[in-house]
Short mmCIF file of C-alpha atoms and ligand atoms in Angstrom, two decimals:
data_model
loop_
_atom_site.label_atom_id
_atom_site.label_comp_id
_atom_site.label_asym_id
_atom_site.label_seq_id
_atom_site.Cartn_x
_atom_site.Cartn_y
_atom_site.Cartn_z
CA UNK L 611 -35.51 -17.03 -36.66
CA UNK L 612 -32.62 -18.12 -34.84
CA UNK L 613 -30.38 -18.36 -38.16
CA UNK L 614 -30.36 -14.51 -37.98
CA UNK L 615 -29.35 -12.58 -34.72
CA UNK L 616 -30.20 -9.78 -36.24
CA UNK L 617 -34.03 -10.17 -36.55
CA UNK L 618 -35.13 -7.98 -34.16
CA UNK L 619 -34.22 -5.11 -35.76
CA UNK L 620 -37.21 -3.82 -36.97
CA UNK L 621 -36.28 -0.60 -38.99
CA UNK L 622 -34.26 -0.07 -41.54
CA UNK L 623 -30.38 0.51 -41.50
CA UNK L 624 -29.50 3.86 -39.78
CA UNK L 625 -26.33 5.03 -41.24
CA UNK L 626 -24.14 6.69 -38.37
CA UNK L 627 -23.82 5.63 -34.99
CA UNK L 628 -26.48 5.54 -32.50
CA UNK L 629 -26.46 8.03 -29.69
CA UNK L 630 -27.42 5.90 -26.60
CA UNK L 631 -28.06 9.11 -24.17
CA UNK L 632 -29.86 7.47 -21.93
CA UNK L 633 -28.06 7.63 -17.97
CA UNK L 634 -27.42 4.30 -18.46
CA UNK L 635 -25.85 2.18 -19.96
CA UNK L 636 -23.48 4.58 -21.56
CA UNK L 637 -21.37 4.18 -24.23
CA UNK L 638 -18.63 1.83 -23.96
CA UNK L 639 -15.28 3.50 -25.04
CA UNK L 640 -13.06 0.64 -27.39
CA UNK L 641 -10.78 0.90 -25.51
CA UNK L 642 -12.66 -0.84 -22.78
CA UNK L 643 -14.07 -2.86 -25.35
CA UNK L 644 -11.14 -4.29 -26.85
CA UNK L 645 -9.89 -5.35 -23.81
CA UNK L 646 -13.21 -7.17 -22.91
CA UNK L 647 -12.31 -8.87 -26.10
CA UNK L 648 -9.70 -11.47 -25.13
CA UNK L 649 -9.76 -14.83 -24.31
CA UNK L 650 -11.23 -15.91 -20.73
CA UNK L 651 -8.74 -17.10 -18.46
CA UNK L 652 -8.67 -19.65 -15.39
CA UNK L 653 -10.06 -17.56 -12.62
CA UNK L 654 -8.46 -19.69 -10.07
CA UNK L 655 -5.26 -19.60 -11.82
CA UNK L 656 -2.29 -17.59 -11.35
CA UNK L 657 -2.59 -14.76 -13.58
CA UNK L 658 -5.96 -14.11 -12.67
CA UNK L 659 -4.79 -12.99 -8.77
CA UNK L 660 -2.91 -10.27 -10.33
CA UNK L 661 -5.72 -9.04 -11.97
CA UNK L 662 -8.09 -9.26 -8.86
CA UNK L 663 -5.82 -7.54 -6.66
CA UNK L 664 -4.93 -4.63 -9.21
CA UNK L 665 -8.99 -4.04 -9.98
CA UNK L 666 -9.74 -4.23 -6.23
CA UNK L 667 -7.22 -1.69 -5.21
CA UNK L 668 -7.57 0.97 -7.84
CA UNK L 669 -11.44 0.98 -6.68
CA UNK L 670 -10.45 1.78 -4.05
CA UNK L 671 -9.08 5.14 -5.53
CA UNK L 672 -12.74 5.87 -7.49
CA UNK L 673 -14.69 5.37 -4.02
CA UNK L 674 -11.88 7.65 -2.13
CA UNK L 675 -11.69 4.64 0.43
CA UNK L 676 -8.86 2.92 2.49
CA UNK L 677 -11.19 0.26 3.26
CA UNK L 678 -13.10 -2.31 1.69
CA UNK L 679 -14.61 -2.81 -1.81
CA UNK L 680 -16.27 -5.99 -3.06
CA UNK L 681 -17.58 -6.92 -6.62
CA UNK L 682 -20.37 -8.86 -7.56
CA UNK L 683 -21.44 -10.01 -10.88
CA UNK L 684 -24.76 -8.69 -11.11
CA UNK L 685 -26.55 -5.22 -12.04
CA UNK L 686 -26.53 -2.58 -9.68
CA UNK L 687 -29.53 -3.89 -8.14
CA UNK L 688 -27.76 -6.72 -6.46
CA UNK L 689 -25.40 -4.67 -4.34
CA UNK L 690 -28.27 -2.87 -3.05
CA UNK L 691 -29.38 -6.68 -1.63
CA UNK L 692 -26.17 -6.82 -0.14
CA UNK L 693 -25.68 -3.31 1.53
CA UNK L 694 -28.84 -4.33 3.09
CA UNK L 695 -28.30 -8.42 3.84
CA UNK L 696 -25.38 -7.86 5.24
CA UNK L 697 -25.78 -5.39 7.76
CA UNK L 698 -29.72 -5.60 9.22
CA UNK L 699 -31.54 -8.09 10.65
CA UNK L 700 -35.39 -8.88 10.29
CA UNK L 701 -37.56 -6.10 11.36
CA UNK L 702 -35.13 -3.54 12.04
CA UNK L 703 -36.28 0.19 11.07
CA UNK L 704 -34.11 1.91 8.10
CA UNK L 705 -35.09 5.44 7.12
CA UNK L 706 -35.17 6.55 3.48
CA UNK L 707 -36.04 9.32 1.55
CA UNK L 708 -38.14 8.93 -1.37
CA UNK L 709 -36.38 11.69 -3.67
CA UNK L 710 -37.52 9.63 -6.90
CA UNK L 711 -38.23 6.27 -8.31
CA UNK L 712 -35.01 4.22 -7.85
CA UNK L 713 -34.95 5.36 -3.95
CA UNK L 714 -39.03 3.93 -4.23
CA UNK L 715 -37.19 1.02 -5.14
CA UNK L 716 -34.84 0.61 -2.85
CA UNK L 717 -37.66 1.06 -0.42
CA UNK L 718 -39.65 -1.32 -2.05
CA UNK L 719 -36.76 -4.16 -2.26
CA UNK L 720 -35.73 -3.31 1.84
CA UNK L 721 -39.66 -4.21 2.80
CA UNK L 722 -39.59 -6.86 0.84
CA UNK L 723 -36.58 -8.03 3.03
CA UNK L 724 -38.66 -7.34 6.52
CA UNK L 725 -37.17 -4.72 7.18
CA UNK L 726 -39.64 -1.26 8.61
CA UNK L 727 -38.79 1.63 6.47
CA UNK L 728 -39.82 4.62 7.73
CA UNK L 729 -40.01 6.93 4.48
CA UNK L 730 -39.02 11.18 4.04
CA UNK L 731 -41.16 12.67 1.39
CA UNK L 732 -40.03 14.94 -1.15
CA UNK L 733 -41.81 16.08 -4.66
CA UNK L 734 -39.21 14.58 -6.86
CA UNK L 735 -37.51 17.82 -7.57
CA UNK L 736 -34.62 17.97 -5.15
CA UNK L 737 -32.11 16.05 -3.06
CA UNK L 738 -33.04 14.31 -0.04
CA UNK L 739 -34.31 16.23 2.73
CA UNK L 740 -31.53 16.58 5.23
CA UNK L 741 -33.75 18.27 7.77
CA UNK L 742 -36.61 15.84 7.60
CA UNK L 743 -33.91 13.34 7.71
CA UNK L 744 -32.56 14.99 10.93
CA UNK L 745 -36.23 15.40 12.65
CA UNK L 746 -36.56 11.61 11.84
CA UNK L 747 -33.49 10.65 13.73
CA UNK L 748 -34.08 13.06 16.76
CA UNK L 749 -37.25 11.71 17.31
CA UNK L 750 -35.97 8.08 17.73
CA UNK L 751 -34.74 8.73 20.68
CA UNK L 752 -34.60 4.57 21.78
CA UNK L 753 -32.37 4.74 18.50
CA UNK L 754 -34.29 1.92 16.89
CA UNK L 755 -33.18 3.07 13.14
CA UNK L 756 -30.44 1.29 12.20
CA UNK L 757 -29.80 2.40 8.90
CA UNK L 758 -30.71 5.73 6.71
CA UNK L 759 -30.01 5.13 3.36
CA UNK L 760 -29.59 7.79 0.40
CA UNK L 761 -29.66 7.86 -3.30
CA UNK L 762 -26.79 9.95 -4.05
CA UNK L 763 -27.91 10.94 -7.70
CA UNK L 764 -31.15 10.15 -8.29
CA UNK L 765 -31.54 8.73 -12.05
CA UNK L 766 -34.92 9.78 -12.39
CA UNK L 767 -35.13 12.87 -11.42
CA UNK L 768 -31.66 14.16 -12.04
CA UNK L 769 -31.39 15.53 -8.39
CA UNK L 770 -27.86 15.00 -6.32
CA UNK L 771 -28.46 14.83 -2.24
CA UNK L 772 -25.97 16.20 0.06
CA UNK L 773 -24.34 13.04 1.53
CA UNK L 774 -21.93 15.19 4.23
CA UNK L 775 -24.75 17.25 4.95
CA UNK L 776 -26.74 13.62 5.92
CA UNK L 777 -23.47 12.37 7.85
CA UNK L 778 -23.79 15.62 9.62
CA UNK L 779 -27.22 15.26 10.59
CA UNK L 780 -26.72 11.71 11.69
CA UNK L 781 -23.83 12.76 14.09
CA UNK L 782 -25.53 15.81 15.38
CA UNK L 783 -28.20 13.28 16.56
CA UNK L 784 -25.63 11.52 18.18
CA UNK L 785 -27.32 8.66 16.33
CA UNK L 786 -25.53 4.94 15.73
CA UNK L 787 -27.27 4.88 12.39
CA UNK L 788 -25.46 3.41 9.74
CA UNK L 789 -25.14 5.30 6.52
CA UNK L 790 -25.63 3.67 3.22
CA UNK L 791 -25.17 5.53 -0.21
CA UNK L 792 -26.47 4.62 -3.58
CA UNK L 793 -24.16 6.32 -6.27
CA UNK L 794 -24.81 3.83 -9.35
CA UNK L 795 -25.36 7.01 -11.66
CA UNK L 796 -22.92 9.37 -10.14
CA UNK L 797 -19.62 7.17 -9.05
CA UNK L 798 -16.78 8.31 -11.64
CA UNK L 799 -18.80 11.17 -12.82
CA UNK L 800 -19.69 13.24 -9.77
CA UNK L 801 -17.31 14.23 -6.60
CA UNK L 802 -18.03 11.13 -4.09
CA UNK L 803 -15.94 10.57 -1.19
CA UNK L 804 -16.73 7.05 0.63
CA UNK L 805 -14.43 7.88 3.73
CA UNK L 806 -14.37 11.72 3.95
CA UNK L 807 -18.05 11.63 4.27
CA UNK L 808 -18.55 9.16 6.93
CA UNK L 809 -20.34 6.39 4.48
CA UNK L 810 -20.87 2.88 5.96
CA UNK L 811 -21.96 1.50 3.29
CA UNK L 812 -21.51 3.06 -0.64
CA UNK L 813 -23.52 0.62 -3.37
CA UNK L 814 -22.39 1.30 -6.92
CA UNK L 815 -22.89 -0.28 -10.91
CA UNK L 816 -20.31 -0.70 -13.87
CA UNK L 817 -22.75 0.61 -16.59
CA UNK L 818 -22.83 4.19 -16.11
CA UNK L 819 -19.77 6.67 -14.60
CA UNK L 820 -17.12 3.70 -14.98
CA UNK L 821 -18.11 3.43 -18.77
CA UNK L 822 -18.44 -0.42 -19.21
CA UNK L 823 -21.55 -3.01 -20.24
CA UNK L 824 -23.91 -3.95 -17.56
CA UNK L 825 -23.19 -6.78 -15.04
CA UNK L 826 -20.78 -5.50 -12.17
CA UNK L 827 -21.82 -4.33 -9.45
CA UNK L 828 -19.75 -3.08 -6.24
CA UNK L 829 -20.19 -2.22 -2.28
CA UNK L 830 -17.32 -0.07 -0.50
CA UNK L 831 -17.22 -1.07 2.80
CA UNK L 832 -16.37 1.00 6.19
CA UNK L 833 -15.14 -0.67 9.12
CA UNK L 834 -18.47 0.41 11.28
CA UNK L 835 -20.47 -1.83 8.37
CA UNK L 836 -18.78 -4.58 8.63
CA UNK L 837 -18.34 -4.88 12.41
CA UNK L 838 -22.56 -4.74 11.71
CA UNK L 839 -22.11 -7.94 10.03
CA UNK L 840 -20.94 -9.70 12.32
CA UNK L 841 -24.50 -9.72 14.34
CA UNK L 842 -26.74 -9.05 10.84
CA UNK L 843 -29.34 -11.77 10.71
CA UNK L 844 -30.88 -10.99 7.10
CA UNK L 845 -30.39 -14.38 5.63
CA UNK L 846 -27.71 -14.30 2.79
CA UNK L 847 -25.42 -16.17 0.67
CA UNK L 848 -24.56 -15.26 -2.66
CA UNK L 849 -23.86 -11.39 -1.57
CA UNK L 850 -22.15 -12.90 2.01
CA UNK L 851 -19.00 -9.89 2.55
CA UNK L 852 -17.12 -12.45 4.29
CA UNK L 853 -16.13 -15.09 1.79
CA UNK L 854 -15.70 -12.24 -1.27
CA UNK L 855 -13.12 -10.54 1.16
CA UNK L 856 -11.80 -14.16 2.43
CA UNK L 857 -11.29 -14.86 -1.31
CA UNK L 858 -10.43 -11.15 -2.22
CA UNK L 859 -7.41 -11.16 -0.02
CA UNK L 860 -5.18 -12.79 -2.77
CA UNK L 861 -7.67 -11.19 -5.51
CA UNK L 862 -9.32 -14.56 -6.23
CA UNK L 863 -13.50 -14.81 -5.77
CA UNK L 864 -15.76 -17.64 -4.09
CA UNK L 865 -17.78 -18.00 -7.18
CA UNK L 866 -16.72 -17.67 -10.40
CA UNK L 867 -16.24 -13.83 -10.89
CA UNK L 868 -16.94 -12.05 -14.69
CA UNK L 869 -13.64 -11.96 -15.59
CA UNK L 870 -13.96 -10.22 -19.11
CA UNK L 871 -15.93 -7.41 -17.67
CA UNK L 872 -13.10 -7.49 -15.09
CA UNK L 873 -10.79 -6.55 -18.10
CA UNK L 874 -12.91 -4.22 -18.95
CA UNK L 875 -12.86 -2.29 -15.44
CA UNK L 876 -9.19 -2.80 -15.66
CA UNK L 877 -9.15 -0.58 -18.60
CA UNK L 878 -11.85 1.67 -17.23
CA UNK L 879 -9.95 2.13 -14.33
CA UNK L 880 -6.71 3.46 -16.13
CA UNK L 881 -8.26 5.47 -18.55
CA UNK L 882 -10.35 7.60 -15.42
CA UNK L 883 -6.55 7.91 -13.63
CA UNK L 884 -5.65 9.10 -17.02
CA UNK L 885 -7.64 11.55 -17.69
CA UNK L 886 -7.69 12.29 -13.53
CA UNK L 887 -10.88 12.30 -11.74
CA UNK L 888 -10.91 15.88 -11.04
CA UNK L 889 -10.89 16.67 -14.68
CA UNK L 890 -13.45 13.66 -15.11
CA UNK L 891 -15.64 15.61 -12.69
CA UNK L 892 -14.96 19.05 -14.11
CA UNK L 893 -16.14 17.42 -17.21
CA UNK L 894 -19.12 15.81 -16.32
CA UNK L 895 -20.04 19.50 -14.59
CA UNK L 896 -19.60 20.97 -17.74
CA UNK L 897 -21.90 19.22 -20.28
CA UNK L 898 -24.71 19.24 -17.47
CA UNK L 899 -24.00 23.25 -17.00
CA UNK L 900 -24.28 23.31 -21.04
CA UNK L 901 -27.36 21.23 -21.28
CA UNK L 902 -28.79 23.12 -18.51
CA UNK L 903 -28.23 26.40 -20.61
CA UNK L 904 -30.44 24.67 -23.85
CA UNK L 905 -33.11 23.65 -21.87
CA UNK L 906 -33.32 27.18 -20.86
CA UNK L 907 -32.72 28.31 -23.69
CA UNK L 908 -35.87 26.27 -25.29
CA UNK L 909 -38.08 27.89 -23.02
CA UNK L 910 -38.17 24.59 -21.29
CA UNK L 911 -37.95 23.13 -17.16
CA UNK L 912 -35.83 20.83 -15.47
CA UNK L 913 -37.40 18.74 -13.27
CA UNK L 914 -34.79 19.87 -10.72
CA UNK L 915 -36.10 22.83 -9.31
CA UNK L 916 -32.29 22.95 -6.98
CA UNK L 917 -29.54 24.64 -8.54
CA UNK L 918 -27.50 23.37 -5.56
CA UNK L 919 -28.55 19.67 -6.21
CA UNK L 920 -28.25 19.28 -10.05
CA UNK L 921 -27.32 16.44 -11.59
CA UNK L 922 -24.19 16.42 -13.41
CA UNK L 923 -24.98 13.02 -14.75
CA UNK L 924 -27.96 13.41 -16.34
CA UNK L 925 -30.20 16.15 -17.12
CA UNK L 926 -34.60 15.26 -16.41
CA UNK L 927 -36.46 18.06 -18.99
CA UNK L 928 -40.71 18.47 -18.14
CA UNK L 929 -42.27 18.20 -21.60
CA UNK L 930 -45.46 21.41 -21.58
CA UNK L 931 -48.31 20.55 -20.08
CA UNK L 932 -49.97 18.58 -22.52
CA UNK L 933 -47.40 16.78 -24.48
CA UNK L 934 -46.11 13.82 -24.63
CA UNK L 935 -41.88 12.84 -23.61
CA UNK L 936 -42.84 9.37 -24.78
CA UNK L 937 -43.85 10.63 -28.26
CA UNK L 938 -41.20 13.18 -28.40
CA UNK L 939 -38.34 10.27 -27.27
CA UNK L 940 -40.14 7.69 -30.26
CA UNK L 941 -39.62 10.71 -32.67
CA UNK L 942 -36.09 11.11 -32.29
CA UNK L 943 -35.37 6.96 -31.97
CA UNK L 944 -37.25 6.86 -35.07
CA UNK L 945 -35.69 9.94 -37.10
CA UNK L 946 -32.27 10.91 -35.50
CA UNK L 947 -31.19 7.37 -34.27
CA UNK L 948 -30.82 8.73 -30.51
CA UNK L 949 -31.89 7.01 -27.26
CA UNK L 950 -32.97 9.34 -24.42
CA UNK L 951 -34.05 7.97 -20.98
CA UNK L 952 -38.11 7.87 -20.18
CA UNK L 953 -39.57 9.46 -17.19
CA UNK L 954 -39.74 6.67 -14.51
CA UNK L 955 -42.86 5.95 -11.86
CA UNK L 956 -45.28 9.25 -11.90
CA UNK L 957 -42.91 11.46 -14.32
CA UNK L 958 -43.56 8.44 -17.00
CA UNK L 959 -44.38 10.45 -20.28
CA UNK L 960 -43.90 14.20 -18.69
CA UNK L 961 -40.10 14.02 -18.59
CA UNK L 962 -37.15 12.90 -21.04
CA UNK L 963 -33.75 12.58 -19.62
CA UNK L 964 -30.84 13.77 -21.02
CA UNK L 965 -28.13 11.12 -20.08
CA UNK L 966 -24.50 13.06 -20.23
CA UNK L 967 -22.25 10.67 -18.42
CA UNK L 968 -19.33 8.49 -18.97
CA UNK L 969 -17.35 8.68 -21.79
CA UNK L 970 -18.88 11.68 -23.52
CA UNK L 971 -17.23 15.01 -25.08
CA UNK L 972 -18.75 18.39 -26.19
CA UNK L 973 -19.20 17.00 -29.71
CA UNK L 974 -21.35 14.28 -28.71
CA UNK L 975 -23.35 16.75 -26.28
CA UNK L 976 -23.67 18.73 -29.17
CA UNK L 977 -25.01 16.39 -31.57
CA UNK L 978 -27.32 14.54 -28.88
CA UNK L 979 -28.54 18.80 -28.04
CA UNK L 980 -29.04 18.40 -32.02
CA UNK L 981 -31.55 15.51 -32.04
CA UNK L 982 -33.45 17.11 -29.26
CA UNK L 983 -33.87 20.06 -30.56
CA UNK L 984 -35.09 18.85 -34.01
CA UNK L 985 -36.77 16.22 -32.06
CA UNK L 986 -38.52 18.99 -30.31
CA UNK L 987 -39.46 20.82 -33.80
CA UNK L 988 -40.50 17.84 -35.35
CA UNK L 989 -42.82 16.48 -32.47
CA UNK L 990 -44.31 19.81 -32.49
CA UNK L 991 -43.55 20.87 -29.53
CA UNK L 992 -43.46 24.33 -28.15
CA UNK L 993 -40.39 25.84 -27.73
CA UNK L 994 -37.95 28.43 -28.81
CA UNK L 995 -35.13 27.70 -30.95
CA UNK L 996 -31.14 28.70 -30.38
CA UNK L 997 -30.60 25.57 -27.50
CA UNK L 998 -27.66 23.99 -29.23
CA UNK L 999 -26.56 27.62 -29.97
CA UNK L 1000 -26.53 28.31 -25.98
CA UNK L 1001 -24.94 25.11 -25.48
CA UNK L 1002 -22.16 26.02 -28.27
CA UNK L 1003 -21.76 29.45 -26.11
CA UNK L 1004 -21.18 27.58 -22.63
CA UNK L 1005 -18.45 25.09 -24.06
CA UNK L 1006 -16.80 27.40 -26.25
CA UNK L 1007 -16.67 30.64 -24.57
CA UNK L 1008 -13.70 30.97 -22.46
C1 PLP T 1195 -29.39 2.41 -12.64
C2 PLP T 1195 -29.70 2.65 -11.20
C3 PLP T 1195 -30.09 1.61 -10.34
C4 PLP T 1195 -30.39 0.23 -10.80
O1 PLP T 1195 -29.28 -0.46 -11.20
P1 PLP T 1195 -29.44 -1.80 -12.06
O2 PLP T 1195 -28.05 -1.99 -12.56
O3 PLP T 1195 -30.45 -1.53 -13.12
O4 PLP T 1195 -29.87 -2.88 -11.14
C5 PLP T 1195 -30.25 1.91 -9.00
N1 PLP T 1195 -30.06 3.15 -8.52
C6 PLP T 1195 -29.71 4.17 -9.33
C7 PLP T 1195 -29.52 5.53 -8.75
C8 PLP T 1195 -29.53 3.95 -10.68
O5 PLP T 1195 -29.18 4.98 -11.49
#
């Protein structure tokens, strides 16, 4: 029925908004969507430089680099394609550390380029292994591993790895390895520091921390990283560094760039200097602190067992033995109107995830605390009441 767009909506009206609490996409503040909302200009003419050159450099500020940042138009996945394209050649090792299902992915993605990747266990309920990671690297002594690469926040399990901790391994190995960070979910929510911590190579996405619809994606770029290019032999085009910075330099792209999302990061941007991205932090670290008090409060687990490595972003709860997440999450679509994240790979159906990133405030933790806990009564599963009332206790007391 193409006459009506809105077809697909199969249930009735929900009054209210919906609570999309999934870790992404997150909600889109209007301010970032009214400024999407403007007519397209001429991206090769002369007010569209200014714009390029303003978005470029105040990413800079969000990765905490002096050096390079590049912007594709394509989900997060793409810059992953081009952290690795543009820095290995075919058959080179990488080491990676499976601490969940979108570092399985990356895995799964760098294979599929020909590259070896050698692979650090973990059970899914903590950061990467820095010691393993270490071992790995001490071992190679002909220093055939070119690359480790680390999933800063991992959006499945809502587990944070140490990244200095890995840059400190690396060096302590006196290894060459380059260093390549994943922080899709956690850039603009969680501390991240491209240059402090020695990253080569930092891959990042526009629909989560920086608060805007899908379809940007970003590497920052260290000087070590791109020297690499210049000897990389990974075949590659589209995600090439060298004509985006060639074109960058006067803030003008070698394809045609998506300008109205690039408003939108423009208004993203100022609206994280705004508020200040130590506050932005502080606030992100607060709603996962209060949600980490409910599920505790319910009687329930997170599926980070790390108090050192949770997830400020998002917030992975193990349904009891027995029940189902996937029933639970259909229960509150269907009677609150709320969206919670599925449990991804092996946790599929044991764990929901709590998304509470981007532009979120204790009111909307609240009522998204709300759904889950009725969703949690209603579903009939075991637990003990008084979550939101813990939560309420965190973010009001002092
Ligand atoms: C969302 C996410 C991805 C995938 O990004 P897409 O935009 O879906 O391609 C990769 N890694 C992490 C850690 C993520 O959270």
């Amino acid at each position: 029925m193409p006459d009506r767009p809105e077809a697909h909506r199969s249930q009735a009206y929900q009054p209210g908004r919906h609570f999309l609490q999934i870790p992404g996409p997150t909600n889109v503040p209007d301010r970032v969507l009214r400024a999407i909302d403007r007519p397209t200009i001429d991206h090769r003419g002369p007010e569209f430089g200014e714009l390029g050159l303003r978005v470029l450099a105040n990413l800079k500020r969000i990765f905490r680099t002096e050096g390079e940042v590049v912007i594709y138009p394509a989900s997060g996945t793409g810059a992953w394609e081009a952290a690795l394209v543009n820095t290995l050649s075919p058959g080179d090792r990488v080491l990676m550390c499976r601490t969940g299902w979108f570092a399985t992915l990356w895995q799964a993605m760098a294979e599929r380029l020909g590259l070896l990747v050698q692979f650090v266990e973990t059970d899914w309920r903590r950061g990467a292994d820095v010691a393993a990671l270490a071992a790995a690297l001490a071992a190679d002594r002909a220093q055939a591993i070119k690359a480790v690469c680390v999933v800063h926040n991992e959006t499945s399990t809502g587990c944070t790895s140490r990244i200095a901790a890995v840059r400190a391994a690396i060096d302590a190995a006196g290894h060459p390895a380059l260093l390549m960070v994943d922080t899709i979910s956690s850039l603009a929510s969680i501390d991240y520091r491209h240059d402090a911590w020695g990253v080569d190579v930092t891959v990042a996405g526009s629909q989560k921390g920086l608060m805007l619809p899908p379809g940007l994606s970003f590497n920052a770029i260290g000087a070590r990283a791109r020297a690499a290019a210049k000897t990389a032999k990974l075949a590659r085009s589209y995600w090439d560094w060298e004509s985006m910075l060639a074109a960058n330099a006067t803030g003008y792209f070698p394809y045609t760039p998506s300008t109205n999302l690039l408003y939108g990061l423009d208004a993203a941007l100022a609206m994280l200097f705004d508020e200040g991205l130590e506050n932005v932090f502080a606030r992100h670290d607060r709603h996962a602190e209060a949600t980490r008090r409910a599920v505790a409060a319910w009687g329930l687990e997170t599926q980070c067992a790390e108090p050192a490595e949770y997830s400020s972003s998002l917030t992975a709860v193990r349904l009891p033995e027995g029940h189902s997440a996937d029933a639970l999450r259909a229960v509150i679509l269907e009677k609150y109107n709320m969206s919670l994240g599925n449990g991804l790979g092996p946790l599929r159906d044991r764990v929901l995830r709590i998304g509470h990133l981007g532009d979120f405030s204790d009111l909307a933790l609240l009522g998204t605390l709300g759904g889950v806990e009725m969703g949690l009564r209603a579903a009939g599963v075991p637990h003990r009441p008084g979550g939101v009332q813990a939560a309420i206790d965190r973010l009001a007391g002092n």
